[in-house]
Amino acid sequence: MNILRKLIPVLLLCGTYQAQANTITVVTKGAGQFGASFLSASHDSFKADPSLVYIKGKKFSEGAKRNVYPDADLTGEDKELFSTYSPRLNAPERSELYYYGDKPLTKRVGEIDEISKTFAYLDAQSGVLNEHGVMIATSRAYVRNFKKVSYKNGGILNVSELSRIALERCENATDSIKTIGSLIEEYGVYGVPYIICVADKDTAYTMEILPLEDDKKGLWIAKRISDGSVYVSADSFRIDDIDESDESLIMQPGLIQKLNDRKIAKTNSNKKLSWIHSIRACEKRPYYSLRRIWRASCILNANCKLSAWSESYLKNNYPFEIIPDRKVSAEFLMQLHRDTFKGTEFDPSATPSGGFFASPYSYNLENERAISTTSTAYTYINEVSSDLPVPICHFALNTPAESVFIPLTVSELPDAYSKVDRNRYDETKLYWATNMVSTLTKGYYYTMIDTVKVKALELEQKSKATISQYSKLSAKDFTSLLNANAIASITGINSLYQLLLEHHDNGYKLRYAQGHNPKFIPVERYNKEENLRKAKQND
């Protein structure tokens, strides 16, 4: 009851919509190693469908329509529309991998005009990466006193579908943002406050969208991320100044007038019209977002000297973007997404909730929300570079610290990735192999994590060597080699659970972590006279 009493005011303040969360980083080419651009994202939800699906490019005749579907992970399950958490979509016209013959087909929310030709892309709970190297990720955000907007209010597009349409239709990030904006203006948007980050090899943006109950177009704004910088999104709106002369902004037509008409326009401490102040942006709870932004910024640049503490969400000293103190690589981002505040005062393993085996995870709802969390369904790191024949998606299932990032391309994927049922164990699916390793390791973290890390490093280094060695091949041959590497990596992960059992059979070699031992109570020595006295008393 005490936890509920403390949480209720926060939930009422920032809205009571479903608690699903993501952490996103956008690395521009000037900040990326060897001029590569990256976009990484975790999808943190115990209910999300972790399937990764390849969607083929298609051609359509004039007058064709595209169905628009609901998303249970955004707005909850809908029995009328047959919208469920797992599978997230049952619509065979989208892909044969989105067909479940034993379940009712998902009903559409509406339809939009189709174009003559679409591009191939990878799809998860939202779009991931397309064949032209457009990288995308979505993240929830919070606004004070927000009420979830239904599609019945007029808007038919949710953020997941917007991200997919952008990948189907666009060859660069700028066109993606403009396409999403024009779709919202024409067809409307529903759901909850959301962020869409989009990047290509040259340009990157973050877009912030606020659905409205009384206006299907909602409110939206996008900002370009400066080349040479890294942007971090942690379930929070971050765009501040609204200035029509700012060329880095792409704004909804009439946005400033809309804010004024609603009498919500507010300025910030610099006396400038502010997006986040006007819409009353907030966090799910104090430091839920800010702590992750602080931690990622400090990892990216150890000299940034940012404080872990702030006066409030809107009064913090965290810059919109940060210049890293080294060039960022895919391996660097893998470690960032595995971070649990280790070495800081917020490290859960140093608290009683860490347990005897020094677990870095907290199961207390009021504790710090780290970048890596037990609820992570999957994490991906998209990489686009002129040195690569095709874009790459480094994909890890479950909590990344106990998993392996495997490089994939926008092509047919191994069956182990698709049609995953989170409610039913299936030994043929990679999700369940990583789930077994992660679940076992979490229980005996200190003892088992080194074995897991060594195996992950071995497989990831092998993948890195494969990419480096064959990056000059044709796109077709490079893709074939990465697919072969993915299958080999899956085999390696499948063997890891057995390896852990072999090393720790029935508790063999299990050891408490230093500082996490239970209190030592010495065994009493034998005392002949005392034992005889007690024995006579018992008689």
Tab-separated table of C-alpha atoms in Angstrom, residues 130-466:
chain	number	residue	atom	x	y	z
A	130	ASN	CA	15.093	-0.014	-44.651
A	131	GLU	CA	17.155	-1.057	-47.666
A	132	HIS	CA	18.290	2.545	-48.308
A	133	GLY	CA	19.731	2.967	-44.835
A	134	VAL	CA	16.915	4.974	-43.268
A	135	MET	CA	17.091	4.118	-39.562
A	136	ILE	CA	14.165	4.696	-37.222
A	137	ALA	CA	13.149	4.203	-33.592
A	138	THR	CA	10.213	5.238	-31.436
A	139	SER	CA	9.927	6.062	-27.758
A	140	ARG	CA	7.065	6.981	-25.455
A	141	ALA	CA	6.981	10.377	-23.748
A	142	TYR	CA	5.000	11.927	-20.884
A	143	VAL	CA	2.855	15.039	-20.579
A	144	ARG	CA	1.028	16.292	-17.494
A	145	ASN	CA	-2.628	15.241	-17.182
A	146	PHE	CA	-2.611	13.524	-20.560
A	147	LYS	CA	-5.479	11.222	-21.537
A	148	LYS	CA	-4.950	8.549	-24.170
A	149	VAL	CA	-6.516	9.521	-27.507
A	150	SER	CA	-8.628	6.890	-29.304
A	151	TYR	CA	-8.717	6.309	-33.059
A	152	LYS	CA	-12.457	6.890	-32.690
A	153	ASN	CA	-11.608	10.609	-32.301
A	154	GLY	CA	-10.811	10.767	-36.027
A	155	GLY	CA	-7.070	10.134	-36.381
A	156	ILE	CA	-6.211	6.727	-37.855
A	157	LEU	CA	-2.399	6.631	-37.621
A	158	ASN	CA	-0.375	5.505	-34.618
A	159	VAL	CA	3.348	6.040	-34.258
A	160	SER	CA	4.285	2.442	-35.096
A	161	GLU	CA	2.450	2.598	-38.416
A	162	LEU	CA	3.929	6.035	-39.147
A	163	SER	CA	7.439	4.645	-38.681
A	164	ARG	CA	6.708	1.742	-41.037
A	165	ILE	CA	5.213	3.958	-43.732
A	166	ALA	CA	8.298	6.196	-43.595
A	167	LEU	CA	10.546	3.177	-44.194
A	168	GLU	CA	8.309	1.949	-47.012
A	169	ARG	CA	8.395	5.275	-48.847
A	170	CYS	CA	11.547	7.259	-48.038
A	171	GLU	CA	15.228	7.149	-49.000
A	172	ASN	CA	16.499	9.687	-46.438
A	173	ALA	CA	15.745	11.090	-42.999
A	174	THR	CA	14.524	14.532	-44.097
A	175	ASP	CA	11.920	13.073	-46.445
A	176	SER	CA	10.890	10.668	-43.674
A	177	ILE	CA	10.094	13.503	-41.269
A	178	LYS	CA	8.227	15.456	-43.950
A	179	THR	CA	6.278	12.345	-44.965
A	180	ILE	CA	5.280	11.581	-41.367
A	181	GLY	CA	4.227	15.197	-40.869
A	182	SER	CA	2.117	15.288	-44.034
A	183	LEU	CA	0.462	11.966	-43.130
A	184	ILE	CA	-0.487	13.299	-39.698
A	185	GLU	CA	-1.938	16.446	-41.258
A	186	GLU	CA	-3.992	14.439	-43.775
A	187	TYR	CA	-5.086	11.380	-41.806
A	188	GLY	CA	-4.609	12.315	-38.155
A	189	VAL	CA	-2.835	10.619	-35.250
A	190	TYR	CA	-4.010	8.862	-32.079
A	191	GLY	CA	-2.476	7.150	-29.053
A	192	VAL	CA	-0.075	8.685	-26.544
A	193	PRO	CA	2.758	11.269	-26.659
A	194	TYR	CA	5.578	9.773	-28.700
A	195	ILE	CA	9.014	10.395	-30.152
A	196	ILE	CA	10.266	9.234	-33.551
A	197	CYS	CA	14.008	9.401	-34.197
A	198	VAL	CA	15.097	9.079	-37.831
A	199	ALA	CA	18.588	9.037	-39.311
A	200	ASP	CA	20.447	8.204	-42.505
A	201	LYS	CA	24.142	8.308	-43.398
A	202	ASP	CA	24.158	12.118	-43.474
A	203	THR	CA	21.281	13.539	-41.438
A	204	ALA	CA	19.342	12.824	-38.236
A	205	TYR	CA	16.195	14.174	-36.565
A	206	THR	CA	14.047	13.698	-33.517
A	207	MET	CA	10.321	14.282	-33.901
A	208	GLU	CA	7.907	14.809	-30.997
A	209	ILE	CA	4.192	14.119	-31.427
A	210	LEU	CA	1.327	14.958	-29.078
A	211	PRO	CA	-2.116	13.541	-30.047
A	212	LEU	CA	-5.136	15.659	-29.076
A	213	GLU	CA	-8.678	14.622	-28.245
A	214	ASP	CA	-10.276	17.545	-30.090
A	215	ASP	CA	-7.930	17.825	-33.092
A	216	LYS	CA	-6.958	14.712	-35.040
A	217	LYS	CA	-3.804	16.444	-36.333
A	218	GLY	CA	-2.474	16.834	-32.797
A	219	LEU	CA	0.707	18.856	-32.266
A	220	TRP	CA	4.146	17.987	-33.601
A	221	ILE	CA	7.621	19.367	-34.145
A	222	ALA	CA	10.971	17.963	-35.332
A	223	LYS	CA	14.556	19.100	-34.818
A	224	ARG	CA	17.708	18.181	-36.739
A	225	ILE	CA	20.575	16.802	-34.675
A	226	SER	CA	23.871	18.605	-35.360
A	227	ASP	CA	26.544	16.647	-37.200
A	228	GLY	CA	29.318	15.575	-34.820
A	229	SER	CA	26.840	15.175	-31.955
A	230	VAL	CA	24.931	12.387	-30.227
A	231	TYR	CA	21.303	12.682	-29.138
A	232	VAL	CA	19.784	10.586	-26.332
A	233	SER	CA	16.065	9.962	-25.898
A	234	ALA	CA	14.785	8.415	-22.674
A	235	ASP	CA	10.982	8.490	-22.850
A	236	SER	CA	10.848	12.275	-22.736
A	237	PHE	CA	10.276	15.258	-24.990
A	238	ARG	CA	13.441	17.350	-25.271
A	239	ILE	CA	12.875	20.028	-27.921
A	240	ASP	CA	12.739	23.442	-26.265
A	241	ASP	CA	12.964	26.702	-28.263
A	242	ILE	CA	10.438	27.287	-31.045
A	243	ASP	CA	11.826	29.752	-33.567
A	244	GLU	CA	10.453	30.030	-37.103
A	245	SER	CA	13.858	31.231	-38.317
A	246	ASP	CA	15.621	28.125	-36.936
A	247	GLU	CA	16.535	26.036	-39.991
A	248	SER	CA	17.071	22.949	-37.828
A	249	LEU	CA	13.336	22.801	-37.058
A	250	ILE	CA	10.577	21.226	-39.136
A	251	MET	CA	7.325	22.416	-37.592
A	252	GLN	CA	3.693	21.570	-38.009
A	253	PRO	CA	1.994	24.223	-40.160
A	254	GLY	CA	0.535	26.832	-37.825
A	255	LEU	CA	2.054	25.278	-34.684
A	256	ILE	CA	2.691	28.601	-32.941
A	257	GLN	CA	-0.838	29.778	-33.716
A	258	LYS	CA	-2.237	26.501	-32.357
A	259	LEU	CA	-0.371	26.975	-29.078
A	260	ASN	CA	-1.620	30.546	-28.820
A	261	ASP	CA	-5.217	29.617	-29.710
A	262	ARG	CA	-5.210	26.989	-26.976
A	263	LYS	CA	-3.717	29.542	-24.579
A	264	ILE	CA	-0.946	27.144	-23.599
A	265	ALA	CA	2.027	28.947	-25.164
A	266	LYS	CA	4.779	29.429	-22.564
A	267	THR	CA	8.323	30.727	-22.579
A	268	ASN	CA	11.422	29.263	-20.957
A	269	SER	CA	14.114	30.880	-18.815
A	270	ASN	CA	15.606	32.395	-21.997
A	271	LYS	CA	12.287	34.183	-22.634
A	272	LYS	CA	11.770	32.146	-25.815
A	273	LEU	CA	8.624	30.296	-26.818
A	274	SER	CA	9.152	26.744	-25.571
A	275	TRP	CA	7.675	23.501	-26.892
A	276	ILE	CA	8.273	21.440	-23.737
A	277	HIS	CA	6.994	24.167	-21.419
A	278	SER	CA	3.901	24.833	-23.535
A	279	ILE	CA	2.762	21.209	-23.681
A	280	ARG	CA	3.777	20.606	-20.022
A	281	ALA	CA	6.216	17.782	-20.699
A	282	CYS	CA	7.228	15.656	-17.706
A	283	GLU	CA	8.640	12.277	-16.662
A	284	LYS	CA	6.806	9.151	-15.613
A	285	ARG	CA	8.331	9.715	-12.177
A	286	PRO	CA	11.251	11.840	-10.932
A	287	TYR	CA	14.530	10.930	-12.680
A	288	TYR	CA	12.884	8.160	-14.724
A	289	SER	CA	14.179	9.901	-17.862
A	290	LEU	CA	16.712	12.439	-16.629
A	291	ARG	CA	18.913	9.877	-14.906
A	292	ARG	CA	19.331	7.903	-18.115
A	293	ILE	CA	20.102	11.074	-20.089
A	294	TRP	CA	22.667	12.034	-17.453
A	295	ARG	CA	24.268	8.569	-17.453
A	296	ALA	CA	24.440	8.255	-21.250
A	297	SER	CA	25.896	11.768	-21.527
A	298	CYS	CA	28.615	10.936	-18.982
A	299	ILE	CA	29.468	7.696	-20.786
A	300	LEU	CA	29.674	9.542	-24.102
A	301	ASN	CA	31.837	12.311	-22.665
A	302	ALA	CA	33.546	11.771	-19.321
A	303	ASN	CA	34.418	15.478	-19.149
A	304	CYS	CA	30.864	16.799	-19.493
A	305	LYS	CA	30.625	17.456	-15.703
A	306	LEU	CA	26.845	17.133	-15.606
A	307	SER	CA	25.139	16.755	-12.249
A	308	ALA	CA	23.010	13.690	-11.570
A	309	TRP	CA	20.538	15.957	-9.781
A	310	SER	CA	18.160	18.587	-11.156
A	311	GLU	CA	15.800	21.200	-9.778
A	312	SER	CA	12.986	19.730	-11.887
A	313	TYR	CA	12.398	17.993	-15.192
A	314	LEU	CA	12.057	21.285	-17.070
A	315	LYS	CA	14.859	22.975	-15.129
A	316	ASN	CA	17.897	20.819	-15.852
A	317	ASN	CA	21.277	21.538	-17.361
A	318	TYR	CA	21.400	18.630	-19.786
A	319	PRO	CA	22.154	19.767	-23.346
A	320	PHE	CA	19.888	18.673	-26.202
A	321	GLU	CA	22.856	16.925	-27.803
A	322	ILE	CA	26.359	16.067	-26.677
A	323	ILE	CA	29.732	15.914	-28.423
A	324	PRO	CA	31.419	12.616	-27.460
A	325	ASP	CA	35.029	12.543	-26.268
A	326	ARG	CA	35.789	9.681	-28.687
A	327	LYS	CA	34.365	8.363	-31.941
A	328	VAL	CA	31.402	6.110	-31.272
A	329	SER	CA	31.342	2.536	-32.579
A	330	ALA	CA	28.738	-0.229	-32.590
A	331	GLU	CA	30.675	-1.948	-29.772
A	332	PHE	CA	30.566	1.245	-27.702
A	333	LEU	CA	26.774	1.424	-28.082
A	334	MET	CA	26.455	-2.243	-27.101
A	335	GLN	CA	28.116	-1.446	-23.784
A	336	LEU	CA	26.034	1.698	-23.319
A	337	HIS	CA	22.822	-0.315	-23.666
A	338	ARG	CA	24.182	-2.801	-21.112
A	339	ASP	CA	24.752	-0.091	-18.506
A	340	THR	CA	23.171	-0.446	-15.043
A	341	PHE	CA	24.798	2.532	-13.261
A	342	LYS	CA	27.695	0.332	-12.139
A	343	GLY	CA	30.276	2.390	-10.241
A	344	THR	CA	27.803	5.162	-9.398
A	345	GLU	CA	25.750	5.838	-6.285
A	346	PHE	CA	22.697	4.519	-8.171
A	347	ASP	CA	24.095	1.015	-8.761
A	348	PRO	CA	21.344	-1.451	-7.662
A	349	SER	CA	23.911	-4.195	-6.991
A	350	ALA	CA	25.215	-2.144	-4.071
A	351	THR	CA	21.795	-2.070	-2.387
A	352	PRO	CA	19.842	-4.750	-0.513
A	353	SER	CA	17.720	-5.284	-3.640
A	354	GLY	CA	20.877	-6.485	-5.387
A	355	GLY	CA	20.637	-9.758	-3.518
A	356	PHE	CA	23.323	-12.216	-2.443
A	357	PHE	CA	24.613	-12.581	-6.003
A	358	ALA	CA	25.071	-8.831	-6.677
A	359	SER	CA	22.344	-8.533	-9.314
A	360	PRO	CA	22.481	-5.156	-11.099
A	361	TYR	CA	18.717	-5.102	-11.486
A	362	SER	CA	16.093	-3.703	-9.165
A	363	TYR	CA	12.570	-5.089	-8.899
A	364	ASN	CA	11.411	-2.177	-6.745
A	365	LEU	CA	9.165	0.115	-8.807
A	366	GLU	CA	10.458	3.198	-7.030
A	367	ASN	CA	14.155	2.501	-7.624
A	368	GLU	CA	16.302	4.070	-10.326
A	369	ARG	CA	15.448	3.221	-13.932
A	370	ALA	CA	18.739	2.262	-15.587
A	371	ILE	CA	19.412	2.040	-19.328
A	372	SER	CA	19.490	-1.759	-19.126
A	373	THR	CA	16.462	-3.302	-17.479
A	374	THR	CA	14.868	-6.700	-16.954
A	375	SER	CA	11.888	-5.739	-19.135
A	376	THR	CA	13.934	-5.271	-22.331
A	377	ALA	CA	12.385	-7.363	-25.119
A	378	TYR	CA	15.058	-6.497	-27.684
A	379	THR	CA	17.737	-3.923	-28.510
A	380	TYR	CA	19.055	-2.947	-31.925
A	381	ILE	CA	21.932	-0.840	-33.191
A	382	ASN	CA	21.531	0.270	-36.796
A	383	GLU	CA	24.730	1.141	-38.655
A	384	VAL	CA	25.040	2.918	-42.009
A	385	SER	CA	28.384	3.714	-43.588
A	386	SER	CA	29.882	4.319	-47.020
A	387	ASP	CA	32.364	1.571	-46.083
A	388	LEU	CA	29.572	-1.018	-45.900
A	389	PRO	CA	27.836	-2.513	-48.956
A	390	VAL	CA	24.474	-2.557	-47.118
A	391	PRO	CA	23.032	-1.133	-43.875
A	392	ILE	CA	23.421	-3.351	-40.803
A	393	CYS	CA	21.155	-3.970	-37.827
A	394	HIS	CA	22.945	-5.411	-34.767
A	395	PHE	CA	20.064	-7.153	-32.972
A	396	ALA	CA	19.958	-8.610	-29.429
A	397	LEU	CA	16.967	-10.294	-27.780
A	398	ASN	CA	16.070	-9.920	-24.093
A	399	THR	CA	18.249	-7.969	-21.637
A	400	PRO	CA	21.418	-7.114	-23.630
A	401	ALA	CA	23.847	-7.799	-20.758
A	402	GLU	CA	22.906	-11.491	-20.925
A	403	SER	CA	22.479	-11.616	-24.706
A	404	VAL	CA	24.466	-11.271	-27.926
A	405	PHE	CA	24.238	-8.621	-30.651
A	406	ILE	CA	24.089	-10.343	-34.058
A	407	PRO	CA	24.517	-8.277	-37.258
A	408	LEU	CA	21.683	-8.661	-39.770
A	409	THR	CA	20.806	-7.023	-43.074
A	410	VAL	CA	17.524	-5.982	-44.694
A	411	SER	CA	16.898	-9.419	-46.187
A	412	GLU	CA	15.274	-12.760	-45.431
A	413	LEU	CA	16.078	-13.661	-41.816
A	414	PRO	CA	16.587	-17.021	-40.094
A	415	ASP	CA	13.287	-18.538	-38.916
A	416	ALA	CA	14.541	-18.236	-35.330
A	417	TYR	CA	13.603	-14.516	-35.348
A	418	SER	CA	10.018	-14.580	-36.575
A	419	LYS	CA	6.627	-15.656	-35.211
A	420	VAL	CA	7.719	-15.657	-31.583
A	421	ASP	CA	4.969	-16.398	-29.074
A	422	ARG	CA	5.972	-14.870	-25.769
A	423	ASN	CA	3.389	-16.980	-23.975
A	424	ARG	CA	4.584	-20.364	-25.215
A	425	TYR	CA	8.087	-21.838	-25.133
A	426	ASP	CA	9.506	-22.794	-28.533
A	427	GLU	CA	13.012	-24.239	-28.705
A	428	THR	CA	13.331	-23.165	-32.364
A	429	LYS	CA	13.114	-19.448	-31.516
A	430	LEU	CA	16.173	-17.445	-30.498
A	431	TYR	CA	14.100	-15.386	-28.060
A	432	TRP	CA	13.634	-18.441	-25.833
A	433	ALA	CA	17.304	-19.429	-25.982
A	434	THR	CA	18.365	-15.959	-24.818
A	435	ASN	CA	15.500	-15.930	-22.304
A	436	MET	CA	16.775	-19.110	-20.668
A	437	VAL	CA	20.303	-17.734	-20.375
A	438	SER	CA	19.070	-14.379	-19.079
A	439	THR	CA	16.691	-15.869	-16.514
A	440	LEU	CA	19.293	-18.280	-15.136
A	441	THR	CA	22.009	-15.614	-15.022
A	442	LYS	CA	19.786	-13.086	-13.248
A	443	GLY	CA	19.268	-15.574	-10.426
A	444	TYR	CA	23.001	-16.124	-9.830
A	445	TYR	CA	24.398	-13.011	-11.476
A	446	TYR	CA	27.826	-12.663	-9.874
A	447	THR	CA	28.694	-16.317	-10.422
A	448	MET	CA	27.458	-16.689	-13.990
A	449	ILE	CA	27.801	-13.328	-15.720
A	450	ASP	CA	31.482	-13.716	-16.626
A	451	THR	CA	30.778	-16.920	-18.547
A	452	VAL	CA	27.985	-15.142	-20.431
A	453	LYS	CA	30.141	-12.087	-21.152
A	454	VAL	CA	32.995	-14.189	-22.512
A	455	LYS	CA	30.669	-16.042	-24.882
A	456	ALA	CA	28.977	-12.811	-26.006
A	457	LEU	CA	32.356	-11.169	-26.623
A	458	GLU	CA	33.548	-14.201	-28.574
A	459	LEU	CA	30.504	-14.171	-30.868
A	460	GLU	CA	30.432	-10.380	-31.264
A	461	GLN	CA	34.144	-10.240	-32.088
A	462	LYS	CA	33.645	-12.958	-34.675
A	463	SER	CA	30.806	-10.916	-36.206
A	464	LYS	CA	32.987	-7.803	-36.215
A	465	ALA	CA	35.788	-9.684	-37.970
A	466	THR	CA	33.349	-10.990	-40.580
